[in-house]
PDB file of C-alpha atoms in Angstrom:
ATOM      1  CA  UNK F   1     -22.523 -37.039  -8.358  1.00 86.00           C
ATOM      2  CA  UNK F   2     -23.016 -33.115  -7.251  1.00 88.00           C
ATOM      3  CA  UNK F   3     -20.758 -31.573  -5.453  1.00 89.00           C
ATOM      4  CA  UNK F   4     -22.878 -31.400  -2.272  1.00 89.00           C
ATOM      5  CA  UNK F   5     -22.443 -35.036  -1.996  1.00 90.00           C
ATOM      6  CA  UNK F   6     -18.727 -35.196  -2.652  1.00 89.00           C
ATOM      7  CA  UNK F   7     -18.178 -32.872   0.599  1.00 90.00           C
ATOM      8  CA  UNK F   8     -21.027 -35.198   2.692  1.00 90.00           C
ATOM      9  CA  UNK F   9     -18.767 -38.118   1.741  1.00 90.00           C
ATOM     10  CA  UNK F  10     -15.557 -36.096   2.027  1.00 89.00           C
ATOM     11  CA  UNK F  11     -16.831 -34.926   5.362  1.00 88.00           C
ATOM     12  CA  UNK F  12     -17.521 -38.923   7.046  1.00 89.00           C
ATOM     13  CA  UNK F  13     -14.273 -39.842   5.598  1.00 89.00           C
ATOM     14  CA  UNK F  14     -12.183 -36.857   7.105  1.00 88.00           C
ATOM     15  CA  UNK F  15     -14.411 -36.348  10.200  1.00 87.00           C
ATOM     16  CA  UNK F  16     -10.984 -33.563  11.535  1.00 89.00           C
ATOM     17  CA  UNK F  17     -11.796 -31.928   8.206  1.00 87.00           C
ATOM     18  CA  UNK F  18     -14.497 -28.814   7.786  1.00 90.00           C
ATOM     19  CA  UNK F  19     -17.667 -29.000   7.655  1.00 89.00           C
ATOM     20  CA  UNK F  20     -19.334 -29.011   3.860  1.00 89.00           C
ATOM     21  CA  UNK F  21     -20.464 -25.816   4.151  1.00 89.00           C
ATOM     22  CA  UNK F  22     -16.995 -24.302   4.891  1.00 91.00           C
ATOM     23  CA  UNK F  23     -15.467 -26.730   2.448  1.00 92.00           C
ATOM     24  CA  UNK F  24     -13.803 -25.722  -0.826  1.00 92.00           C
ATOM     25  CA  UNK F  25     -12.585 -28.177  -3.368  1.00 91.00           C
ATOM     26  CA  UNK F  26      -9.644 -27.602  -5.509  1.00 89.00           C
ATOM     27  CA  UNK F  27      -7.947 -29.450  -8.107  1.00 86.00           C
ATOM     28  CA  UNK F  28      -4.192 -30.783  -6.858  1.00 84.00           C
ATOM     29  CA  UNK F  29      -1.800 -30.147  -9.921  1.00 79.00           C
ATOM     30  CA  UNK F  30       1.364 -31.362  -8.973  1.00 76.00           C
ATOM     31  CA  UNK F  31       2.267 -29.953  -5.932  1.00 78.00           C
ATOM     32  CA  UNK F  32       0.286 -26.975  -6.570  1.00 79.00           C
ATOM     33  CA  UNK F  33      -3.241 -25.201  -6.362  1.00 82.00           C
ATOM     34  CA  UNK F  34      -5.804 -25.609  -9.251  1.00 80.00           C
ATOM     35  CA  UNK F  35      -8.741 -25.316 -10.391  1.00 84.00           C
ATOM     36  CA  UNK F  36     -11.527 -24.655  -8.332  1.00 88.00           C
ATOM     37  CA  UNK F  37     -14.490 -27.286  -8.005  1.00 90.00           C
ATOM     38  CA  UNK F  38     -18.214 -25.343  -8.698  1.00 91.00           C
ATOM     39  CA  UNK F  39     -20.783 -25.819  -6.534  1.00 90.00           C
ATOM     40  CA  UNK F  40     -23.397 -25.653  -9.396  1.00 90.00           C
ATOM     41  CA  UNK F  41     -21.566 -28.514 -11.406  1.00 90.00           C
ATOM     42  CA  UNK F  42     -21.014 -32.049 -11.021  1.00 91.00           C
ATOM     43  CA  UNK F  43     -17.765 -33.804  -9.926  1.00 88.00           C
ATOM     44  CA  UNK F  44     -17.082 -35.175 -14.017  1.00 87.00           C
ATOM     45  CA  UNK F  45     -17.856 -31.706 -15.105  1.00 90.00           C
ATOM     46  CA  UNK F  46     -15.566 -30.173 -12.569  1.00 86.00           C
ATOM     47  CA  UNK F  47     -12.803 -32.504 -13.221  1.00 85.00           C
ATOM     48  CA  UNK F  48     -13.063 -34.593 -16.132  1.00 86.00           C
ATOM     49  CA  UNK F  49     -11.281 -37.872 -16.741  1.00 81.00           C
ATOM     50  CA  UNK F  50     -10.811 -37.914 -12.761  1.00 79.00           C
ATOM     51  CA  UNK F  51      -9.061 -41.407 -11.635  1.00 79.00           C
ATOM     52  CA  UNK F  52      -7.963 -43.327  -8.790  1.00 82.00           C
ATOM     53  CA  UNK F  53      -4.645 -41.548  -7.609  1.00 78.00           C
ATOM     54  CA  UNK F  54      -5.656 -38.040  -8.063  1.00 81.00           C
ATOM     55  CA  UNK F  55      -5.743 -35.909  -5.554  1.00 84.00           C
ATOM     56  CA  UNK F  56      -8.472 -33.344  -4.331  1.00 86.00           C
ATOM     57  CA  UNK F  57      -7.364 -30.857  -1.890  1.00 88.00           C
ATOM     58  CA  UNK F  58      -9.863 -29.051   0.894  1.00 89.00           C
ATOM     59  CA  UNK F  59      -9.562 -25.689   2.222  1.00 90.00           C
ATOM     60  CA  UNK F  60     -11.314 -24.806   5.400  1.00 91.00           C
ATOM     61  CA  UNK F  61     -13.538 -20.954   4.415  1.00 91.00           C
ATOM     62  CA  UNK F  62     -13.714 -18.253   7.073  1.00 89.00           C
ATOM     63  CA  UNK F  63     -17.653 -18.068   5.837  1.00 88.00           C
ATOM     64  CA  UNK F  64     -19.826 -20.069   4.067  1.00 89.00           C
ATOM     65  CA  UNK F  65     -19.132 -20.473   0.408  1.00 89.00           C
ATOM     66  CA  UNK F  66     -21.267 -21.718  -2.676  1.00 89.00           C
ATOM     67  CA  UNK F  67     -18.587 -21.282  -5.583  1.00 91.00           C
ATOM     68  CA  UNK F  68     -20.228 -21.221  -9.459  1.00 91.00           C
ATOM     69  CA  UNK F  69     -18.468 -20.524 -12.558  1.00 91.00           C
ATOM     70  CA  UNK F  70     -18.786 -16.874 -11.825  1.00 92.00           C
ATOM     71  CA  UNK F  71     -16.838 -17.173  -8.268  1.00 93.00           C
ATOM     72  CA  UNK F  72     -13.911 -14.905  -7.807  1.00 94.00           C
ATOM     73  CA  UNK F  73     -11.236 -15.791  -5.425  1.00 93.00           C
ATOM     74  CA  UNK F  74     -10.289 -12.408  -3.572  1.00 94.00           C
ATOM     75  CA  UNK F  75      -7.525 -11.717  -1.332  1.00 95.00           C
ATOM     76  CA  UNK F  76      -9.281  -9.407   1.648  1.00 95.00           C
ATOM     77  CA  UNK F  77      -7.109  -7.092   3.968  1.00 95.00           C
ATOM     78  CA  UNK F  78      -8.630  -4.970   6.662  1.00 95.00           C
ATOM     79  CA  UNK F  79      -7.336  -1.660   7.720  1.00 95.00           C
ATOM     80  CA  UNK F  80      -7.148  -0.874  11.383  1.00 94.00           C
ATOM     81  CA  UNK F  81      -6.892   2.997  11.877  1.00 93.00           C
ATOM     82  CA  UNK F  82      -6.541   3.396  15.080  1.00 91.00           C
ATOM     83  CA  UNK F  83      -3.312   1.048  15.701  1.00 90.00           C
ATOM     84  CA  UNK F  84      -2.222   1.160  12.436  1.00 91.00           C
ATOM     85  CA  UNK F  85      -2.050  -2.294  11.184  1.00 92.00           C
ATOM     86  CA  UNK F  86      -3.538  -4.263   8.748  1.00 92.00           C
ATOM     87  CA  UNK F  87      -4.944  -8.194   8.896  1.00 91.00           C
ATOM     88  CA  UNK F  88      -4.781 -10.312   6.561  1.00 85.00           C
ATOM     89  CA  UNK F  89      -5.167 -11.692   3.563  1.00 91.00           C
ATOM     90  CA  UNK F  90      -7.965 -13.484   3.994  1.00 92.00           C
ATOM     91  CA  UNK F  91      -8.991 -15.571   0.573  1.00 93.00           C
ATOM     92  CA  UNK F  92     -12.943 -15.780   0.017  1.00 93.00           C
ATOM     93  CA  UNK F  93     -15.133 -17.038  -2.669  1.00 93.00           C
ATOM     94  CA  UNK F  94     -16.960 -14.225  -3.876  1.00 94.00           C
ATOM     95  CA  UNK F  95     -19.614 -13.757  -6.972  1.00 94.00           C
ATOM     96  CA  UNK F  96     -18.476 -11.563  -9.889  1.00 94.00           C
ATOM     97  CA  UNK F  97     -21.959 -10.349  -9.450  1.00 95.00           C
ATOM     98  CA  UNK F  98     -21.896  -8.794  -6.298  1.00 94.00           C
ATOM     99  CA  UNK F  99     -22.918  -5.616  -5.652  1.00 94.00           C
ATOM    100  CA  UNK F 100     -21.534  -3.222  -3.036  1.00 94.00           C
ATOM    101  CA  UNK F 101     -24.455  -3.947  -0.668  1.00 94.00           C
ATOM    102  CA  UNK F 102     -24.208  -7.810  -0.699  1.00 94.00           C
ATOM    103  CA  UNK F 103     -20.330  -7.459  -0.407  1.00 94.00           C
ATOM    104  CA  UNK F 104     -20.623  -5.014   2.312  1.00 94.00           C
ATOM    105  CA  UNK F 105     -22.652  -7.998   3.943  1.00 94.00           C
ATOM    106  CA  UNK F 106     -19.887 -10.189   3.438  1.00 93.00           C
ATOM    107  CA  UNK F 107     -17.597  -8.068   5.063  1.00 94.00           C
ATOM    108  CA  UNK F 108     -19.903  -7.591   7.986  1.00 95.00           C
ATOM    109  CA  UNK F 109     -19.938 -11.644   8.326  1.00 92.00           C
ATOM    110  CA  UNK F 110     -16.411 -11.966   8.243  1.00 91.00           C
ATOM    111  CA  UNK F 111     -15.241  -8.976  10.646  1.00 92.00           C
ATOM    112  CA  UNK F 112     -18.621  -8.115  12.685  1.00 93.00           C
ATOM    113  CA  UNK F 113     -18.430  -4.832  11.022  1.00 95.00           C
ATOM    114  CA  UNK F 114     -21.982  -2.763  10.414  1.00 95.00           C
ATOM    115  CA  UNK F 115     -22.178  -3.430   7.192  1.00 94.00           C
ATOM    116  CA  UNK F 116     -23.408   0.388   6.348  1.00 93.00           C
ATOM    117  CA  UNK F 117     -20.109   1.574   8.049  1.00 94.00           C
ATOM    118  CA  UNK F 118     -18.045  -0.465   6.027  1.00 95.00           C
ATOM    119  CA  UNK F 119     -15.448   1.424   3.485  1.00 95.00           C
ATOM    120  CA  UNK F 120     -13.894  -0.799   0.541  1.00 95.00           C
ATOM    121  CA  UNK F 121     -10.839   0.124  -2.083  1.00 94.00           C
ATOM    122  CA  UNK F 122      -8.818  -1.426  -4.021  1.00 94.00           C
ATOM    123  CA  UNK F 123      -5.087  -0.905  -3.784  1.00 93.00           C
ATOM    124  CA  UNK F 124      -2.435  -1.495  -6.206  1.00 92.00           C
ATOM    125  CA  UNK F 125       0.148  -3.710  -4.779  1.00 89.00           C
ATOM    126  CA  UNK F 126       2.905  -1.428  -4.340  1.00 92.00           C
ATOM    127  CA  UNK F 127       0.679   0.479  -1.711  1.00 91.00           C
ATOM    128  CA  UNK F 128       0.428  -2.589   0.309  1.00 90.00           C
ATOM    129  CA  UNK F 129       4.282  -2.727   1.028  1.00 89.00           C
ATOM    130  CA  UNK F 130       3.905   0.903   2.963  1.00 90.00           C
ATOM    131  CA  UNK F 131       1.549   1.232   5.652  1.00 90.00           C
ATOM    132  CA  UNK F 132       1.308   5.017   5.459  1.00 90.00           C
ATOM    133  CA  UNK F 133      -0.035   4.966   2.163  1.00 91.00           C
ATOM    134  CA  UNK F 134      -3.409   3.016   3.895  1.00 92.00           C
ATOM    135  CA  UNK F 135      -4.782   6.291   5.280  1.00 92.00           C
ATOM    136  CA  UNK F 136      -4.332   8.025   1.452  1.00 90.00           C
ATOM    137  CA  UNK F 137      -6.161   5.746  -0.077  1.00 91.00           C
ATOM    138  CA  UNK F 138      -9.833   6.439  -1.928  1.00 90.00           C
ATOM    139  CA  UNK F 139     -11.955   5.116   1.031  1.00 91.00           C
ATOM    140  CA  UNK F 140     -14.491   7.683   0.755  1.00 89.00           C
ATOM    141  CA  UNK F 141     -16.063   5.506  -2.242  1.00 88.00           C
ATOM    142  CA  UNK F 142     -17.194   8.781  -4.295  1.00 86.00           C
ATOM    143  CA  UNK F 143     -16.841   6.781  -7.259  1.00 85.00           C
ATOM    144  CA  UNK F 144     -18.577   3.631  -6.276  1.00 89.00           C
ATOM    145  CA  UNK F 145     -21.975   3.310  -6.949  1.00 89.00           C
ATOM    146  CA  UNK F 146     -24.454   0.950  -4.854  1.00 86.00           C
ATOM    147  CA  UNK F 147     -25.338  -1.039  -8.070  1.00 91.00           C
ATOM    148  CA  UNK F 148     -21.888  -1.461  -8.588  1.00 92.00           C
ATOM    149  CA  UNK F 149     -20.785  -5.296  -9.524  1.00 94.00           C
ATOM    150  CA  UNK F 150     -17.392  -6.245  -8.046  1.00 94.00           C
ATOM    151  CA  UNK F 151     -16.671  -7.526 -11.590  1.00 93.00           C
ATOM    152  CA  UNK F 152     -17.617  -3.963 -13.079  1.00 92.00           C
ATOM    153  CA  UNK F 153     -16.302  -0.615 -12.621  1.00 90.00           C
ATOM    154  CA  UNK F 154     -14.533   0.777 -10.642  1.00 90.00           C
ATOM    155  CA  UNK F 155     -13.150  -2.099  -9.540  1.00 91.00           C
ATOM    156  CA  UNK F 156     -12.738  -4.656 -12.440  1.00 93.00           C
ATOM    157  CA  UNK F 157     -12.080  -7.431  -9.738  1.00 94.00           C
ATOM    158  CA  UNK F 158     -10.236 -10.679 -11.006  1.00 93.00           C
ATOM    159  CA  UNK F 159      -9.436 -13.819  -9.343  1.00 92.00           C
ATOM    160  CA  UNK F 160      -6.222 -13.255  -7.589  1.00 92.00           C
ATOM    161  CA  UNK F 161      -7.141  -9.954  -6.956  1.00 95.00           C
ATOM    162  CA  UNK F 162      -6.943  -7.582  -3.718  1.00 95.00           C
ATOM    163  CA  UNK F 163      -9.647  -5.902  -1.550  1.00 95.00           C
ATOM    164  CA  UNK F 164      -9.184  -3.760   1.742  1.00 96.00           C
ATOM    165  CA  UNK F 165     -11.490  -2.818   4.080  1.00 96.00           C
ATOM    166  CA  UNK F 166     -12.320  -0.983   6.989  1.00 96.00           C
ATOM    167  CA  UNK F 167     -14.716   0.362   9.977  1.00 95.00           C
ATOM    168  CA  UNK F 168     -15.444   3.896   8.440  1.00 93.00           C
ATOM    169  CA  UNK F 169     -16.151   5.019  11.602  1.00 93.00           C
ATOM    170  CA  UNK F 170     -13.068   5.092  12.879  1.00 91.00           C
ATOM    171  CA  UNK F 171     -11.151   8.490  11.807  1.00 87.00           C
ATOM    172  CA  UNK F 172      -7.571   8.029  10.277  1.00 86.00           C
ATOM    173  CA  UNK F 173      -4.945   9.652  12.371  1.00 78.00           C
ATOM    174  CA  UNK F 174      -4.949  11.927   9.361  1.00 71.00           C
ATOM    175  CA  UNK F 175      -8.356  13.365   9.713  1.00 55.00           C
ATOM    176  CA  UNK F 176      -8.047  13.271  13.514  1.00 50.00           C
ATOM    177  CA  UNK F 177      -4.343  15.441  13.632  1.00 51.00           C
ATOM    178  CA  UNK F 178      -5.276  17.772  10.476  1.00 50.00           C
ATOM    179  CA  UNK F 179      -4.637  20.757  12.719  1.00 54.00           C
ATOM    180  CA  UNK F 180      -1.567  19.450  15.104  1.00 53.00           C
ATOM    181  CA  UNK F 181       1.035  18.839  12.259  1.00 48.00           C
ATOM    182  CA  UNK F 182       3.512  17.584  14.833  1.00 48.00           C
ATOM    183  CA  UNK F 183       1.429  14.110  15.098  1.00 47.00           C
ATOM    184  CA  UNK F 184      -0.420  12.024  12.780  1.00 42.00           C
ATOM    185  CA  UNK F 185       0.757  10.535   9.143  1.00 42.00           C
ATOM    186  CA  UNK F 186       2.838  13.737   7.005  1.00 42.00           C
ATOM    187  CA  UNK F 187       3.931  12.160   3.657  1.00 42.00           C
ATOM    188  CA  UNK F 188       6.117  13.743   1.185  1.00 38.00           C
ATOM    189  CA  UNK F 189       7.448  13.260  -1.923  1.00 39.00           C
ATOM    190  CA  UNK F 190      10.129  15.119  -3.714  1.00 39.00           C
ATOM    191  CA  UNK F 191      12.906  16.695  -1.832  1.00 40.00           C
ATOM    192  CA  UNK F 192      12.590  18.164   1.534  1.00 45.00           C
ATOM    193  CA  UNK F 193      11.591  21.593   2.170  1.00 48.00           C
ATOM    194  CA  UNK F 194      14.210  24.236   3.436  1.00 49.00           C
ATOM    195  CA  UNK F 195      13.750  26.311   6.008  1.00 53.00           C
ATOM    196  CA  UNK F 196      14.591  30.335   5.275  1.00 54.00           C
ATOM    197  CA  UNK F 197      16.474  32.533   8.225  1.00 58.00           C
ATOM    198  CA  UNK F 198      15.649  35.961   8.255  1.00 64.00           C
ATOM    199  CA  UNK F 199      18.922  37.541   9.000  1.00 63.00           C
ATOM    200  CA  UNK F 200      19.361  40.323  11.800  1.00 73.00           C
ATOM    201  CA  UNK F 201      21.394  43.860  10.908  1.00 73.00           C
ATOM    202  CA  UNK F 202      24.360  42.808  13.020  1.00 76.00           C
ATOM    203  CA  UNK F 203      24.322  39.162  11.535  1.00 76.00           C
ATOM    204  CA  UNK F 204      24.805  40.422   8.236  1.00 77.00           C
ATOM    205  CA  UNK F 205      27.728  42.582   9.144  1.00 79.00           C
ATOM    206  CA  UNK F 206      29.346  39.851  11.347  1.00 82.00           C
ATOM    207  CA  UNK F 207      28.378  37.703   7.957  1.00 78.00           C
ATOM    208  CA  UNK F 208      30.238  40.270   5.451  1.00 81.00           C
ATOM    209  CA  UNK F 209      32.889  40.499   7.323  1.00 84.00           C
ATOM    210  CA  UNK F 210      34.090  36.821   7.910  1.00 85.00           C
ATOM    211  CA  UNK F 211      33.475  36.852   3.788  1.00 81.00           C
ATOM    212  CA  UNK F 212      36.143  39.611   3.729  1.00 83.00           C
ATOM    213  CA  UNK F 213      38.220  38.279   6.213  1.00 85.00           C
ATOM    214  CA  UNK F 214      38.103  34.959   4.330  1.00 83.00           C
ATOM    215  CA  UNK F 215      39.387  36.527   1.311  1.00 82.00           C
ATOM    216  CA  UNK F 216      42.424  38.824   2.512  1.00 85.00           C
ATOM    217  CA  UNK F 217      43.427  35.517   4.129  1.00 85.00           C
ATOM    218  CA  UNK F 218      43.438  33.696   0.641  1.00 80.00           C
ATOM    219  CA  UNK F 219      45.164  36.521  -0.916  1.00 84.00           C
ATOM    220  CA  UNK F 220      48.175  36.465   1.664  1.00 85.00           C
ATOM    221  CA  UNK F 221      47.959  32.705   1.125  1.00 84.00           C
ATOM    222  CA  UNK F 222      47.955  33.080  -2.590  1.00 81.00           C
ATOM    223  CA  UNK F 223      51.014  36.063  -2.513  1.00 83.00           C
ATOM    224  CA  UNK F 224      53.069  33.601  -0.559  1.00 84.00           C
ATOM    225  CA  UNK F 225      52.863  30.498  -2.557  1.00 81.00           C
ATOM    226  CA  UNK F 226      53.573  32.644  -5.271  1.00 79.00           C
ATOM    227  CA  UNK F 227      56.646  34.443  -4.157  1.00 80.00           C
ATOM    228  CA  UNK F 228      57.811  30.751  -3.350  1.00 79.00           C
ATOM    229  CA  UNK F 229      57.556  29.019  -6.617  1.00 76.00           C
ATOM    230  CA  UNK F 230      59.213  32.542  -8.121  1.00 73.00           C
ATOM    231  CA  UNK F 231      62.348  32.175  -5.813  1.00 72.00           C
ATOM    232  CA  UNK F 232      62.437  28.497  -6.572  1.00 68.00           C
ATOM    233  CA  UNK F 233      62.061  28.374 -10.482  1.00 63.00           C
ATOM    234  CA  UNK F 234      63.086  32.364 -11.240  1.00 61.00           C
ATOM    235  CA  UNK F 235      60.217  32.591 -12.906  1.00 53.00           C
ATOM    236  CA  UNK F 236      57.170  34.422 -12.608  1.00 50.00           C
ATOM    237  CA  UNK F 237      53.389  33.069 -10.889  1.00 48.00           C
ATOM    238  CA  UNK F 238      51.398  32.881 -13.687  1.00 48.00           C
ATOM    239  CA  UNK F 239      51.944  33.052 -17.545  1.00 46.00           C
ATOM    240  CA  UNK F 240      52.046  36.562 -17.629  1.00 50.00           C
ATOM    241  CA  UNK F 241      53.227  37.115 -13.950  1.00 50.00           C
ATOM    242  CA  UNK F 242      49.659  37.492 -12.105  1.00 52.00           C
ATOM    243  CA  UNK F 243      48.181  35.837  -9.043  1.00 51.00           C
ATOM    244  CA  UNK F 244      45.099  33.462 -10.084  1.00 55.00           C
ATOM    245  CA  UNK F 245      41.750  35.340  -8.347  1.00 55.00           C
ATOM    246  CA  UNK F 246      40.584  33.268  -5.675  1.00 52.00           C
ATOM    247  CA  UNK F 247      38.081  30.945  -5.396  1.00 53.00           C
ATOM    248  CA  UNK F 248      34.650  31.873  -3.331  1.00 50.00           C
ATOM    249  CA  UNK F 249      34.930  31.374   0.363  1.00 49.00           C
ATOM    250  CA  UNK F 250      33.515  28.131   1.371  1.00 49.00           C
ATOM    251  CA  UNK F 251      30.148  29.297   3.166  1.00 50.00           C
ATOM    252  CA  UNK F 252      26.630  29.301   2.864  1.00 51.00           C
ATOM    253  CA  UNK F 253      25.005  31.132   0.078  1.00 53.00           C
ATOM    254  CA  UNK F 254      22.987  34.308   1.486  1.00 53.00           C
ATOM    255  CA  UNK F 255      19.285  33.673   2.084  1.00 54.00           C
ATOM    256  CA  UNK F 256      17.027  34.592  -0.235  1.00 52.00           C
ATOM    257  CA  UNK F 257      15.168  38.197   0.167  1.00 50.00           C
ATOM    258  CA  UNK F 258      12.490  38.532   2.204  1.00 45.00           C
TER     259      UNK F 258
END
């Protein structure tokens, strides 16, 4: 039996169910996901040694799907520029085959998108968890050629794997702030920047002299303590009768030279 009538016959029985042409069939292990069922084999050859008991498990596609042995099941995000958010994921069925045009189509079925407009990368996970690094990433597709296979380079795509897209006619706040620096996305990394104060004449005197004003005052400190401990042990303030040098004031170091 092919698989076109296992979903016509899956389809009377669970008439709430999708339709066969949004129907996927996957293998129930346990309690968990399996294999998934090829369009292009038969039900034996999908699942060999099937019995009474076993369970089959139907997922409801966003588009239609034909799934072959060269089907790729890819996690698809899309990037909203404007408010910032992204959708998603979406799972689809997609060819390894695929090149950028036909997947552009795709895309176009699933979001309404011109397809021509549409920009595609392929982010490592860690830039997922941070929505400012969406703007950053490679959308311009430089290094993605139209004959390009989503199984090839650049992308290497694997089942499990993790596509965004967007509408790249919409600007990034980025591109559309590049010349207001008080709006849009600023990302930094490293420590912060410090800002340098040019000082004026009379803020460098007023400057030297709380330095020197700091100092006599720890010096009279110092002398003090000193002639204390002396009167108390009858001894002298050091090891060879000196005052310890004080310590540098606890202020700012001067700004560098302009």
């Amino acid at each position: 039996m092919d698989m076109k009538q296992v979903k016509e016959m899956i389809g009377k029985a669970v008439p709430q169910g999708p339709k066969p042409l949004y129907m996927r069939l996957r293998e129930l292990k346990g309690t968990s996901l399996g294999g998934l069922y090829c369009d292009d084999k038969t039900l034996y050859k999908n699942r060999p040694g099937l019995q009474d008991g076993d369970g089959i498990i139907i997922q409801k596609t966003v588009i239609p799907e034909v799934t072959t042995s060269d089907t790729l099941l890819i996690n698809l995000y899309r990037w909203h520029p404007k408010e910032q958010t992204l959708d998603g994921p979406v799972e689809v069925a997609l060819s390894r085959h695929l090149k950028v045009p036909e997947l552009k189509e795709k895309l176009h079925q699933l979001s309404g998108i011109t397809a021509e407009d549409i920009r595609i990368v392929k982010p490592m996970k860690w830039q997922l968890k941070d929505l400012a690094n969406m703007p950053l990433l490679q959308w311009h597709m430089r290094n993605v050629k139209a004959q390009a296979i989503l199984g090839g380079k650049p992308w290497r795509a694997r089942s499990g794997d993790t596509l965004c897209y967007k509408d790249g006619k919409i600007l990034e706040l980025i591109e559309q702030n590049k010349d207001n620096p008080d709006k849009g996305i600023v990302t930094r990394r490293g420590a912060p920047e410090r800002a340098i104060k040019i000082l004026t004449p009379e803020e460098i005197e007023a400057r030297e002299a709380a330095l020197k004003a700091a100092e006599e005052k720890y010096k009279e400190e110092a002398a003090k303590r000193s002639a204390a401990n002396d009167k108390a042990d009858g001894g002298h303030g050091g090891a060879d009768g000196s005052v310890p040098p004080p310590p540098a004031p606890e202020l700012m170091p001067p700004p560098p030279a302009v």
